[in-house]
DNA sequence: CCTATATTAAACCAATAAGTTAATTAACTT
DNA sequence: AAGTTAATTAACTTATTGGTTTAATATAGG
């Protein structure tokens, strides 16, 4: 669910904003060219995904970023890090060979 | 676009499979309880997102994982890593204070 | 109590996503 | 040339998403 919550650019912008500190719903909505209701729904999606939590302060709902799901995305990426490092290694090895004149450069 | 491509569990499973090596479309489709056509569409989504590429071998299309977009996700996470480490630091600092009997434990 | 403010809920709409089946393209095999 | 295999395209259905507007809820302040 985390990834689909992260798939929307508005929601990612909200998270970016929250990375620099708590904010109320209406503060979060301010930069966007859409209704407050729409932003409120985005926040609900983020909340269901555990990416944010909401407190209560009178009629305000201070929102804050929750690290756990993002950390899980990071963990999920772990298996692929191996993969792209391998690729990088091959590229570097190849570049080193080029340097030594061991292989011809591709014509394209 | 990368994140929305990653939002679907079938597509993530396909990527996981490809992390262990190239595979043809029909091989990729085999584990899933859905038509080959459906999988072919998932592959199209992954391809448009740059997460995979397809070669040609007679009537087969060998698919392979492309590292770049995943690396970009990793880069995007970077800004939040700071954040969750901060959180962790605070937790650790708090735990240390508890240890020293500097603060009371919360009643809940 | 009344009103203003902050937020959520309900009902609706258009666009997109994820699946289906049937038809088509392309390349190998006989 | 005919048939088989691999994959894609087309047309369609259904569910979900992202937005709208209007109505409801909750709290603070005169």
CSV table of C-alpha atoms (C1' of nucleotides) in Angstrom, one decimal:
chain,number,residue,atom,x,y,z
A,1,UNK,CA,0.0,0.0,0.0
A,2,UNK,CA,2.9,2.3,0.7
A,3,UNK,CA,4.1,2.4,-2.9
A,4,UNK,CA,0.6,3.3,-4.3
A,5,UNK,CA,0.4,6.0,-1.7
A,6,UNK,CA,3.7,7.3,-2.9
A,7,UNK,CA,2.7,7.1,-6.6
A,8,UNK,CA,0.9,10.4,-6.5
A,9,UNK,CA,3.0,13.6,-6.9
A,10,UNK,CA,0.7,15.7,-4.6
A,11,UNK,CA,1.2,13.2,-1.9
A,12,UNK,CA,4.9,13.1,-2.4
A,13,UNK,CA,5.0,16.9,-2.2
A,14,UNK,CA,3.1,16.7,1.1
A,15,UNK,CA,5.6,14.3,2.5
A,16,UNK,CA,8.4,16.5,1.4
A,17,UNK,CA,6.8,19.4,3.3
A,18,UNK,CA,6.3,17.3,6.4
A,19,UNK,CA,10.0,16.2,6.3
A,20,UNK,CA,10.7,19.8,7.5
A,21,UNK,CA,8.2,19.6,10.4
A,22,UNK,CA,4.6,19.2,11.5
A,23,UNK,CA,1.8,21.1,9.7
A,24,UNK,CA,-1.9,21.5,9.8
A,25,UNK,CA,-4.2,20.2,7.1
A,26,UNK,CA,-4.9,23.7,5.8
A,27,UNK,CA,-1.2,24.6,5.8
A,28,UNK,CA,-0.5,21.5,3.8
A,29,UNK,CA,-3.3,22.3,1.3
A,30,UNK,CA,-2.2,25.9,0.8
A,31,UNK,CA,0.4,25.4,-2.0
A,32,UNK,CA,-1.9,23.2,-4.1
A,33,UNK,CA,-4.3,24.3,-6.8
A,34,UNK,CA,-7.0,22.0,-5.6
A,35,UNK,CA,-9.7,22.1,-2.9
A,36,UNK,CA,-9.0,21.5,0.7
A,37,UNK,CA,-11.2,18.5,0.5
A,38,UNK,CA,-9.0,16.9,-2.1
A,39,UNK,CA,-5.9,17.4,0.0
A,40,UNK,CA,-7.7,16.0,3.0
A,41,UNK,CA,-8.4,12.9,1.0
A,42,UNK,CA,-4.7,12.6,0.1
A,43,UNK,CA,-3.9,12.9,3.7
A,44,UNK,CA,-6.3,10.1,4.5
A,45,UNK,CA,-4.5,7.9,1.9
A,46,UNK,CA,-1.1,8.7,3.5
A,47,UNK,CA,-2.5,8.0,7.0
A,48,UNK,CA,-3.9,4.6,6.0
A,49,UNK,CA,-0.5,3.8,4.5
A,50,UNK,CA,1.0,4.8,7.9
A,51,UNK,CA,3.2,7.4,6.2
A,52,UNK,CA,1.8,10.2,8.4
A,53,UNK,CA,-0.1,10.5,11.6
A,54,UNK,CA,-2.5,13.2,12.8
A,55,UNK,CA,-2.7,14.7,16.3
A,56,UNK,CA,-5.5,16.9,17.7
A,57,UNK,CA,-5.1,20.5,18.8
A,58,UNK,CA,-8.6,22.0,19.2
A,59,UNK,CA,-10.0,22.1,15.7
A,60,UNK,CA,-6.6,21.6,14.1
A,61,UNK,CA,-5.1,18.2,13.1
A,62,UNK,CA,-1.3,18.6,13.1
A,63,UNK,CA,0.2,16.0,10.7
A,64,UNK,CA,3.6,14.5,11.0
A,65,UNK,CA,5.7,12.2,8.9
A,66,UNK,CA,6.1,8.6,10.1
A,67,UNK,CA,9.4,7.0,9.2
A,68,UNK,CA,8.4,3.3,9.3
A,69,UNK,CA,6.9,2.7,5.9
A,70,UNK,CA,9.7,4.7,4.2
A,71,UNK,CA,12.2,2.6,5.9
A,72,UNK,CA,10.4,-0.5,4.6
A,73,UNK,CA,10.7,0.9,1.1
A,74,UNK,CA,14.4,1.3,1.8
A,75,UNK,CA,14.6,-2.3,3.0
A,76,UNK,CA,12.7,-3.5,-0.1
A,77,UNK,CA,15.2,-1.7,-2.3
A,78,UNK,CA,18.0,-3.5,-0.6
A,79,UNK,CA,17.7,-6.6,-2.8
A,80,UNK,CA,18.1,-4.5,-5.9
A,81,UNK,CA,21.1,-2.5,-4.6
A,82,UNK,CA,23.1,-5.6,-5.0
A,83,UNK,CA,21.9,-5.8,-8.6
A,84,UNK,CA,22.7,-2.2,-9.6
A,85,UNK,CA,26.1,-2.3,-7.9
A,86,UNK,CA,26.9,-5.4,-10.0
A,87,UNK,CA,25.9,-3.5,-13.1
A,88,UNK,CA,28.0,-0.6,-12.0
A,89,UNK,CA,31.0,-2.9,-11.3
A,90,UNK,CA,30.7,-4.4,-14.8
A,91,UNK,CA,30.7,-0.9,-16.3
A,92,UNK,CA,33.7,0.1,-14.3
A,93,UNK,CA,35.6,-3.0,-15.2
A,94,UNK,CA,34.7,-2.3,-18.9
A,95,UNK,CA,35.9,1.3,-18.6
A,96,UNK,CA,39.1,0.1,-17.1
A,97,UNK,CA,39.6,-2.3,-20.0
A,98,UNK,CA,39.0,0.5,-22.5
A,99,UNK,CA,41.6,2.6,-20.7
A,100,UNK,CA,44.1,-0.1,-21.1
A,101,UNK,CA,43.3,-0.5,-24.8
A,102,UNK,CA,42.3,-4.1,-24.2
A,103,UNK,CA,39.0,-3.8,-26.2
A,104,UNK,CA,37.8,-1.7,-29.1
A,105,UNK,CA,35.2,1.0,-28.3
A,106,UNK,CA,31.8,0.3,-29.8
A,107,UNK,CA,31.3,2.0,-33.1
A,108,UNK,CA,27.9,3.5,-32.2
B,1,UNK,CA,5.9,7.2,-13.1
B,2,UNK,CA,8.4,4.8,-11.5
B,3,UNK,CA,6.5,4.7,-8.2
B,4,UNK,CA,3.1,4.0,-9.8
B,5,UNK,CA,4.7,1.2,-11.8
B,6,UNK,CA,6.1,-0.2,-8.6
B,7,UNK,CA,2.7,0.1,-6.9
B,8,UNK,CA,1.4,-3.1,-8.3
B,9,UNK,CA,2.3,-6.4,-6.6
B,10,UNK,CA,2.4,-8.4,-9.8
B,11,UNK,CA,4.9,-6.0,-11.3
B,12,UNK,CA,7.0,-6.1,-8.1
B,13,UNK,CA,7.0,-9.9,-8.3
B,14,UNK,CA,8.1,-9.7,-11.9
B,15,UNK,CA,11.0,-7.4,-11.0
B,16,UNK,CA,12.0,-9.7,-8.2
B,17,UNK,CA,12.1,-12.5,-10.7
B,18,UNK,CA,14.2,-10.5,-13.1
B,19,UNK,CA,16.7,-9.6,-10.4
B,20,UNK,CA,17.9,-13.2,-10.7
B,21,UNK,CA,18.3,-13.0,-14.5
B,22,UNK,CA,16.7,-12.4,-17.8
B,23,UNK,CA,13.5,-14.2,-18.7
B,24,UNK,CA,11.0,-14.4,-21.6
B,25,UNK,CA,7.5,-13.0,-21.4
B,26,UNK,CA,5.9,-16.4,-21.1
B,27,UNK,CA,8.3,-17.5,-18.4
B,28,UNK,CA,7.5,-14.4,-16.5
B,29,UNK,CA,3.8,-15.0,-16.9
B,30,UNK,CA,3.9,-18.6,-15.7
B,31,UNK,CA,3.7,-18.1,-11.9
B,32,UNK,CA,0.7,-15.9,-12.1
B,33,UNK,CA,-3.0,-16.8,-12.1
B,34,UNK,CA,-3.8,-14.4,-15.0
B,35,UNK,CA,-3.7,-14.4,-18.7
B,36,UNK,CA,-0.5,-13.9,-20.6
B,37,UNK,CA,-2.0,-10.8,-22.1
B,38,UNK,CA,-2.4,-9.3,-18.7
B,39,UNK,CA,1.3,-10.0,-17.9
B,40,UNK,CA,2.3,-8.6,-21.2
B,41,UNK,CA,0.5,-5.3,-20.3
B,42,UNK,CA,2.3,-5.2,-16.9
B,43,UNK,CA,5.6,-5.6,-18.8
B,44,UNK,CA,4.6,-2.7,-21.0
B,45,UNK,CA,4.0,-0.5,-17.9
B,46,UNK,CA,7.4,-1.6,-16.5
B,47,UNK,CA,9.1,-0.9,-19.8
B,48,UNK,CA,7.5,2.6,-20.2
B,49,UNK,CA,8.8,3.3,-16.7
B,50,UNK,CA,12.3,2.2,-17.8
B,51,UNK,CA,12.4,-0.5,-15.1
B,52,UNK,CA,12.9,-3.2,-17.7
B,53,UNK,CA,14.0,-3.5,-21.3
B,54,UNK,CA,13.2,-6.1,-23.9
B,55,UNK,CA,15.5,-7.7,-26.5
B,56,UNK,CA,14.6,-9.8,-29.5
B,57,UNK,CA,15.5,-13.5,-30.0
B,58,UNK,CA,13.4,-14.8,-32.9
B,59,UNK,CA,9.8,-14.8,-31.5
B,60,UNK,CA,11.0,-14.4,-27.9
B,61,UNK,CA,11.4,-11.1,-26.0
B,62,UNK,CA,14.0,-11.6,-23.3
B,63,UNK,CA,13.3,-9.1,-20.5
B,64,UNK,CA,15.9,-7.7,-18.2
B,65,UNK,CA,15.9,-5.4,-15.2
B,66,UNK,CA,17.2,-1.9,-15.7
B,67,UNK,CA,18.8,-0.4,-12.6
B,68,UNK,CA,18.4,3.4,-13.3
B,69,UNK,CA,14.9,4.1,-12.1
B,70,UNK,CA,15.3,2.0,-8.9
B,71,UNK,CA,18.5,4.0,-8.2
B,72,UNK,CA,16.4,7.1,-8.6
B,73,UNK,CA,14.0,5.9,-6.0
B,74,UNK,CA,16.9,5.2,-3.8
B,75,UNK,CA,18.1,8.8,-4.4
B,76,UNK,CA,14.6,10.1,-3.6
B,77,UNK,CA,14.6,8.3,-0.3
B,78,UNK,CA,17.9,9.9,0.6
B,79,UNK,CA,16.2,13.1,1.9
B,80,UNK,CA,14.1,11.0,4.2
B,81,UNK,CA,16.9,8.8,5.5
B,82,UNK,CA,18.1,11.9,7.3
B,83,UNK,CA,14.7,12.2,8.9
B,84,UNK,CA,14.3,8.7,10.1
B,85,UNK,CA,17.8,8.6,11.4
B,86,UNK,CA,17.0,11.8,13.4
B,87,UNK,CA,14.0,10.0,14.8
B,88,UNK,CA,16.1,7.0,15.7
B,89,UNK,CA,18.7,9.2,17.3
B,90,UNK,CA,16.1,10.8,19.5
B,91,UNK,CA,14.8,7.4,20.5
B,92,UNK,CA,18.3,6.3,21.4
B,93,UNK,CA,19.0,9.4,23.3
B,94,UNK,CA,15.8,9.0,25.2
B,95,UNK,CA,16.6,5.3,26.0
B,96,UNK,CA,20.0,6.5,27.3
B,97,UNK,CA,18.3,9.0,29.6
B,98,UNK,CA,15.9,6.3,30.9
B,99,UNK,CA,18.9,4.1,31.6
B,100,UNK,CA,20.4,6.8,33.7
B,101,UNK,CA,17.2,7.4,35.6
B,102,UNK,CA,17.1,11.0,34.3
B,103,UNK,CA,13.4,10.8,33.3
B,104,UNK,CA,10.3,8.9,34.4
B,105,UNK,CA,9.0,6.2,32.1
B,106,UNK,CA,5.7,7.0,30.5
B,107,UNK,CA,2.8,5.6,32.5
B,108,UNK,CA,1.1,4.0,29.4
C,1,DC,C1',-26.3,30.7,22.2
C,2,DC,C1',-24.4,32.2,17.7
C,3,DT,C1',-20.9,32.4,14.5
C,4,DA,C1',-16.5,31.7,12.5
C,5,DT,C1',-12.8,28.3,11.6
C,6,DA,C1',-10.8,23.6,10.6
C,7,DT,C1',-11.7,19.4,9.1
C,8,DT,C1',-14.3,15.4,7.4
C,9,DA,C1',-18.2,12.9,5.2
C,10,DA,C1',-21.4,12.1,1.3
C,11,DA,C1',-22.6,12.0,-3.3
C,12,DC,C1',-21.2,12.4,-7.7
C,13,DC,C1',-18.2,12.4,-12.2
C,14,DA,C1',-14.5,11.6,-15.5
C,15,DA,C1',-10.3,9.3,-16.3
C,16,DT,C1',-7.3,5.5,-15.5
C,17,DA,C1',-6.1,0.8,-14.2
C,18,DA,C1',-6.4,-4.1,-14.3
C,19,DG,C1',-8.4,-7.7,-16.1
C,20,DT,C1',-10.9,-10.5,-19.8
C,21,DT,C1',-11.5,-12.8,-24.8
C,22,DA,C1',-10.8,-12.7,-29.7
C,23,DA,C1',-7.9,-11.3,-33.5
C,24,DT,C1',-3.4,-10.2,-35.4
C,25,DT,C1',1.6,-10.2,-36.2
C,26,DA,C1',6.0,-12.5,-36.6
C,27,DA,C1',9.1,-16.2,-36.7
C,28,DC,C1',10.4,-20.9,-36.6
C,29,DT,C1',9.2,-26.0,-38.2
C,30,DT,C1',7.8,-29.3,-41.2
D,1,DA,C1',2.4,-23.6,-48.0
D,2,DA,C1',0.5,-24.9,-43.5
D,3,DG,C1',0.8,-25.2,-38.8
D,4,DT,C1',2.8,-23.9,-34.2
D,5,DT,C1',4.6,-20.9,-30.8
D,6,DA,C1',5.5,-16.2,-28.7
D,7,DA,C1',3.9,-12.0,-28.1
D,8,DT,C1',1.0,-7.9,-29.0
D,9,DT,C1',-3.2,-5.3,-30.3
D,10,DA,C1',-8.1,-4.3,-30.1
D,11,DA,C1',-12.3,-4.0,-28.0
D,12,DC,C1',-14.6,-4.4,-23.9
D,13,DT,C1',-15.9,-4.6,-18.6
D,14,DT,C1',-15.4,-3.4,-13.9
D,15,DA,C1',-13.2,-1.2,-10.1
D,16,DT,C1',-10.4,2.4,-8.4
D,17,DT,C1',-8.6,7.0,-8.3
D,18,DG,C1',-8.5,11.9,-8.1
D,19,DG,C1',-11.1,15.5,-8.3
D,20,DT,C1',-15.6,18.3,-7.6
D,21,DT,C1',-19.5,20.6,-4.7
D,22,DT,C1',-22.5,20.5,-0.8
D,23,DA,C1',-23.5,19.1,3.9
D,24,DA,C1',-22.1,17.8,8.4
D,25,DT,C1',-19.2,17.9,12.7
D,26,DA,C1',-16.4,19.9,16.3
D,27,DT,C1',-14.2,23.5,18.7
D,28,DA,C1',-13.1,28.3,20.1
D,29,DG,C1',-14.6,33.0,21.1
D,30,DG,C1',-17.8,36.8,21.8
